C-alpha cells in the first residue's frame, strides 16, 4: 500500500516573536536562510517566509525577501511561500510588490479582516483581496488561503465563484490566533467540512494548541505547519532549540502515523504548482 504523503511547512520567523520570546528565532536574511536549509534537511518541503527590519519589526521590504529567497535557492529546492501580511503598516502595493518581482510559488492570501486582541486591526479589504487574487494569477503564484475564522472560508468561496481564486484551492487553517477561532479539534473538524472537496489543506495551532492540532491534522489527512512564527516552545516550559527541532518532531509523527513525509517535488505535485 502506498503511504499518504504529508507536507510539512516551516514558518521560521513570523512578524511578532522576538529574541526575548526565544533567542533561537532567526531574524535576518542570512539566519533565516540557514534555518530554512536546516529545516529542509529535517523534512520541511515548504518554507513560509516573513521578513524583519534592522530593529526586528515585521517588514514587507522587497529587497529582504529577494535576498533571503536567493540565499535559500542557492542551497536547496524547498518550495518558497512568502507572506503578504508581514507589516500592519504596509500599503496594498508593498504587500504585493514581491509577488511581481520574485514570483514565489506560493503566497499567503488572508481571506478577510479581523481584530487582533492586542488592540490592532488586521485589514484585508475586499478591493485588496480581489487585486491580490488576480495578481497571483498573473504571476503564477498559488494562493495559500489563510483561515482565522469560519467567515473567511465563505469569503474564499465567494472569490472562487467570482474568479478571483481558481480551483483547486489550498487552505491553511490558523487556529488559536488572538481574535480568531480557538485551537480545538472540534473547530478544525468544522472548518475542514466547509471547504470544497477538491481542496488541499494544512493546519496549525498557535502556542499550546500546536501539538494537539498537529496530531489532529495528521489523523484527518491534512498537512502541517510548524515553526517559531506560531510556537516558540517545544513543550511546556521548554523553549524550542531550533525550527528544525520542530520540523523533526512533525516528521517523526507523520512516519509513526504510517504516512510519508513529502519532498518539495511531491509537495509541488500535491498542490499543483
GROMACS .gro file of C-alpha atoms in nm, residues 66-180:
model
  115
   66UNK     CA    1   1.469   3.885  -0.263
   67UNK     CA    2   1.794   3.841  -0.071
   68UNK     CA    3   1.652   3.568   0.152
   69UNK     CA    4   1.493   3.376  -0.134
   70UNK     CA    5   1.819   3.391  -0.331
   71UNK     CA    6   2.017   3.252  -0.036
   72UNK     CA    7   1.768   2.969   0.011
   73UNK     CA    8   1.757   2.874  -0.356
   74UNK     CA    9   2.137   2.853  -0.365
   75UNK     CA   10   2.116   2.564  -0.117
   76UNK     CA   11   1.800   2.366  -0.183
   77UNK     CA   12   1.479   2.327  -0.382
   78UNK     CA   13   1.235   2.385  -0.093
   79UNK     CA   14   0.907   2.544  -0.204
   80UNK     CA   15   0.904   2.918  -0.134
   81UNK     CA   16   0.591   3.061   0.031
   82UNK     CA   17   0.600   3.436   0.103
   83UNK     CA   18   0.370   3.625   0.333
   84UNK     CA   19   0.165   3.919   0.208
   85UNK     CA   20   0.086   4.041   0.559
   86UNK     CA   21   0.410   4.087   0.747
   87UNK     CA   22   0.363   4.452   0.842
   88UNK     CA   23   0.040   4.611   0.967
   89UNK     CA   24   0.159   4.949   0.832
   90UNK     CA   25   0.227   4.820   0.479
   91UNK     CA   26   0.030   4.952   0.183
   92UNK     CA   27  -0.159   4.736  -0.064
   93UNK     CA   28   0.124   4.796  -0.310
   94UNK     CA   29   0.408   4.693  -0.079
   95UNK     CA   30   0.215   4.382   0.025
   96UNK     CA   31   0.219   4.266  -0.338
   97UNK     CA   32   0.549   4.404  -0.471
   98UNK     CA   33   0.748   4.085  -0.410
   99UNK     CA   34   0.483   3.876  -0.589
  100UNK     CA   35   0.561   4.066  -0.906
  101UNK     CA   36   0.941   4.061  -0.874
  102UNK     CA   37   1.016   3.728  -0.702
  103UNK     CA   38   0.715   3.530  -0.823
  104UNK     CA   39   0.713   3.288  -0.530
  105UNK     CA   40   0.544   2.955  -0.590
  106UNK     CA   41   0.302   3.021  -0.302
  107UNK     CA   42   0.199   3.332  -0.108
  108UNK     CA   43  -0.043   3.389   0.176
  109UNK     CA   44  -0.396   3.507   0.099
  110UNK     CA   45  -0.560   3.617   0.425
  111UNK     CA   46  -0.924   3.587   0.332
  112UNK     CA   47  -1.081   3.858   0.549
  113UNK     CA   48  -1.021   4.120   0.816
  114UNK     CA   49  -1.017   4.070   1.191
  115UNK     CA   50  -0.941   4.232   1.524
  116UNK     CA   51  -0.608   4.141   1.678
  117UNK     CA   52  -0.673   4.137   2.051
  118UNK     CA   53  -0.354   4.335   2.108
  119UNK     CA   54  -0.556   4.643   2.009
  120UNK     CA   55  -0.475   4.645   1.638
  121UNK     CA   56  -0.663   4.566   1.319
  122UNK     CA   57  -0.572   4.313   1.052
  123UNK     CA   58  -0.725   4.469   0.743
  124UNK     CA   59  -0.777   4.275   0.420
  125UNK     CA   60  -1.015   4.496   0.227
  126UNK     CA   61  -1.228   4.329  -0.044
  127UNK     CA   62  -1.069   4.552  -0.308
  128UNK     CA   63  -0.723   4.440  -0.194
  129UNK     CA   64  -0.821   4.073  -0.192
  130UNK     CA   65  -0.956   4.098  -0.546
  131UNK     CA   66  -0.641   4.270  -0.671
  132UNK     CA   67  -0.420   4.023  -0.484
  133UNK     CA   68  -0.603   3.725  -0.630
  134UNK     CA   69  -0.572   3.850  -0.986
  135UNK     CA   70  -0.207   3.947  -0.929
  136UNK     CA   71  -0.127   3.596  -0.809
  137UNK     CA   72  -0.295   3.451  -1.117
  138UNK     CA   73  -0.095   3.682  -1.345
  139UNK     CA   74   0.242   3.595  -1.190
  140UNK     CA   75   0.184   3.223  -1.136
  141UNK     CA   76   0.174   3.225  -0.754
  142UNK     CA   77  -0.064   2.986  -0.581
  143UNK     CA   78  -0.267   3.145  -0.300
  144UNK     CA   79  -0.241   2.983   0.040
  145UNK     CA   80  -0.581   3.081   0.176
  146UNK     CA   81  -0.524   3.153   0.543
  147UNK     CA   82  -0.833   3.098   0.756
  148UNK     CA   83  -0.856   3.254   1.101
  149UNK     CA   84  -1.232   3.206   1.140
  150UNK     CA   85  -1.519   3.038   0.956
  151UNK     CA   86  -1.633   3.353   0.778
  152UNK     CA   87  -1.308   3.360   0.586
  153UNK     CA   88  -1.393   3.023   0.431
  154UNK     CA   89  -1.717   3.166   0.298
  155UNK     CA   90  -1.525   3.467   0.164
  156UNK     CA   91  -1.299   3.227  -0.025
  157UNK     CA   92  -1.599   3.051  -0.179
  158UNK     CA   93  -1.732   3.387  -0.297
  159UNK     CA   94  -1.398   3.475  -0.457
  160UNK     CA   95  -1.384   3.131  -0.616
  161UNK     CA   96  -1.726   3.186  -0.772
  162UNK     CA   97  -1.621   3.532  -0.890
  163UNK     CA   98  -1.297   3.406  -1.048
  164UNK     CA   99  -1.061   3.589  -0.815
  165UNK     CA  100  -0.948   3.247  -0.691
  166UNK     CA  101  -0.920   2.934  -0.902
  167UNK     CA  102  -0.978   2.574  -0.803
  168UNK     CA  103  -0.834   2.359  -0.664
  169UNK     CA  104  -0.786   2.578  -0.358
  170UNK     CA  105  -0.527   2.532  -0.084
  171UNK     CA  106  -0.620   2.630   0.271
  172UNK     CA  107  -0.411   2.698   0.579
  173UNK     CA  108  -0.622   2.679   0.895
  174UNK     CA  109  -0.472   2.911   1.158
  175UNK     CA  110  -0.620   2.819   1.495
  176UNK     CA  111  -0.556   2.998   1.822
  177UNK     CA  112  -0.477   3.350   1.696
  178UNK     CA  113  -0.583   3.632   1.927
  179UNK     CA  114  -0.921   3.733   1.784
  180UNK     CA  115  -0.961   3.420   1.571
   0.00000   0.00000   0.00000
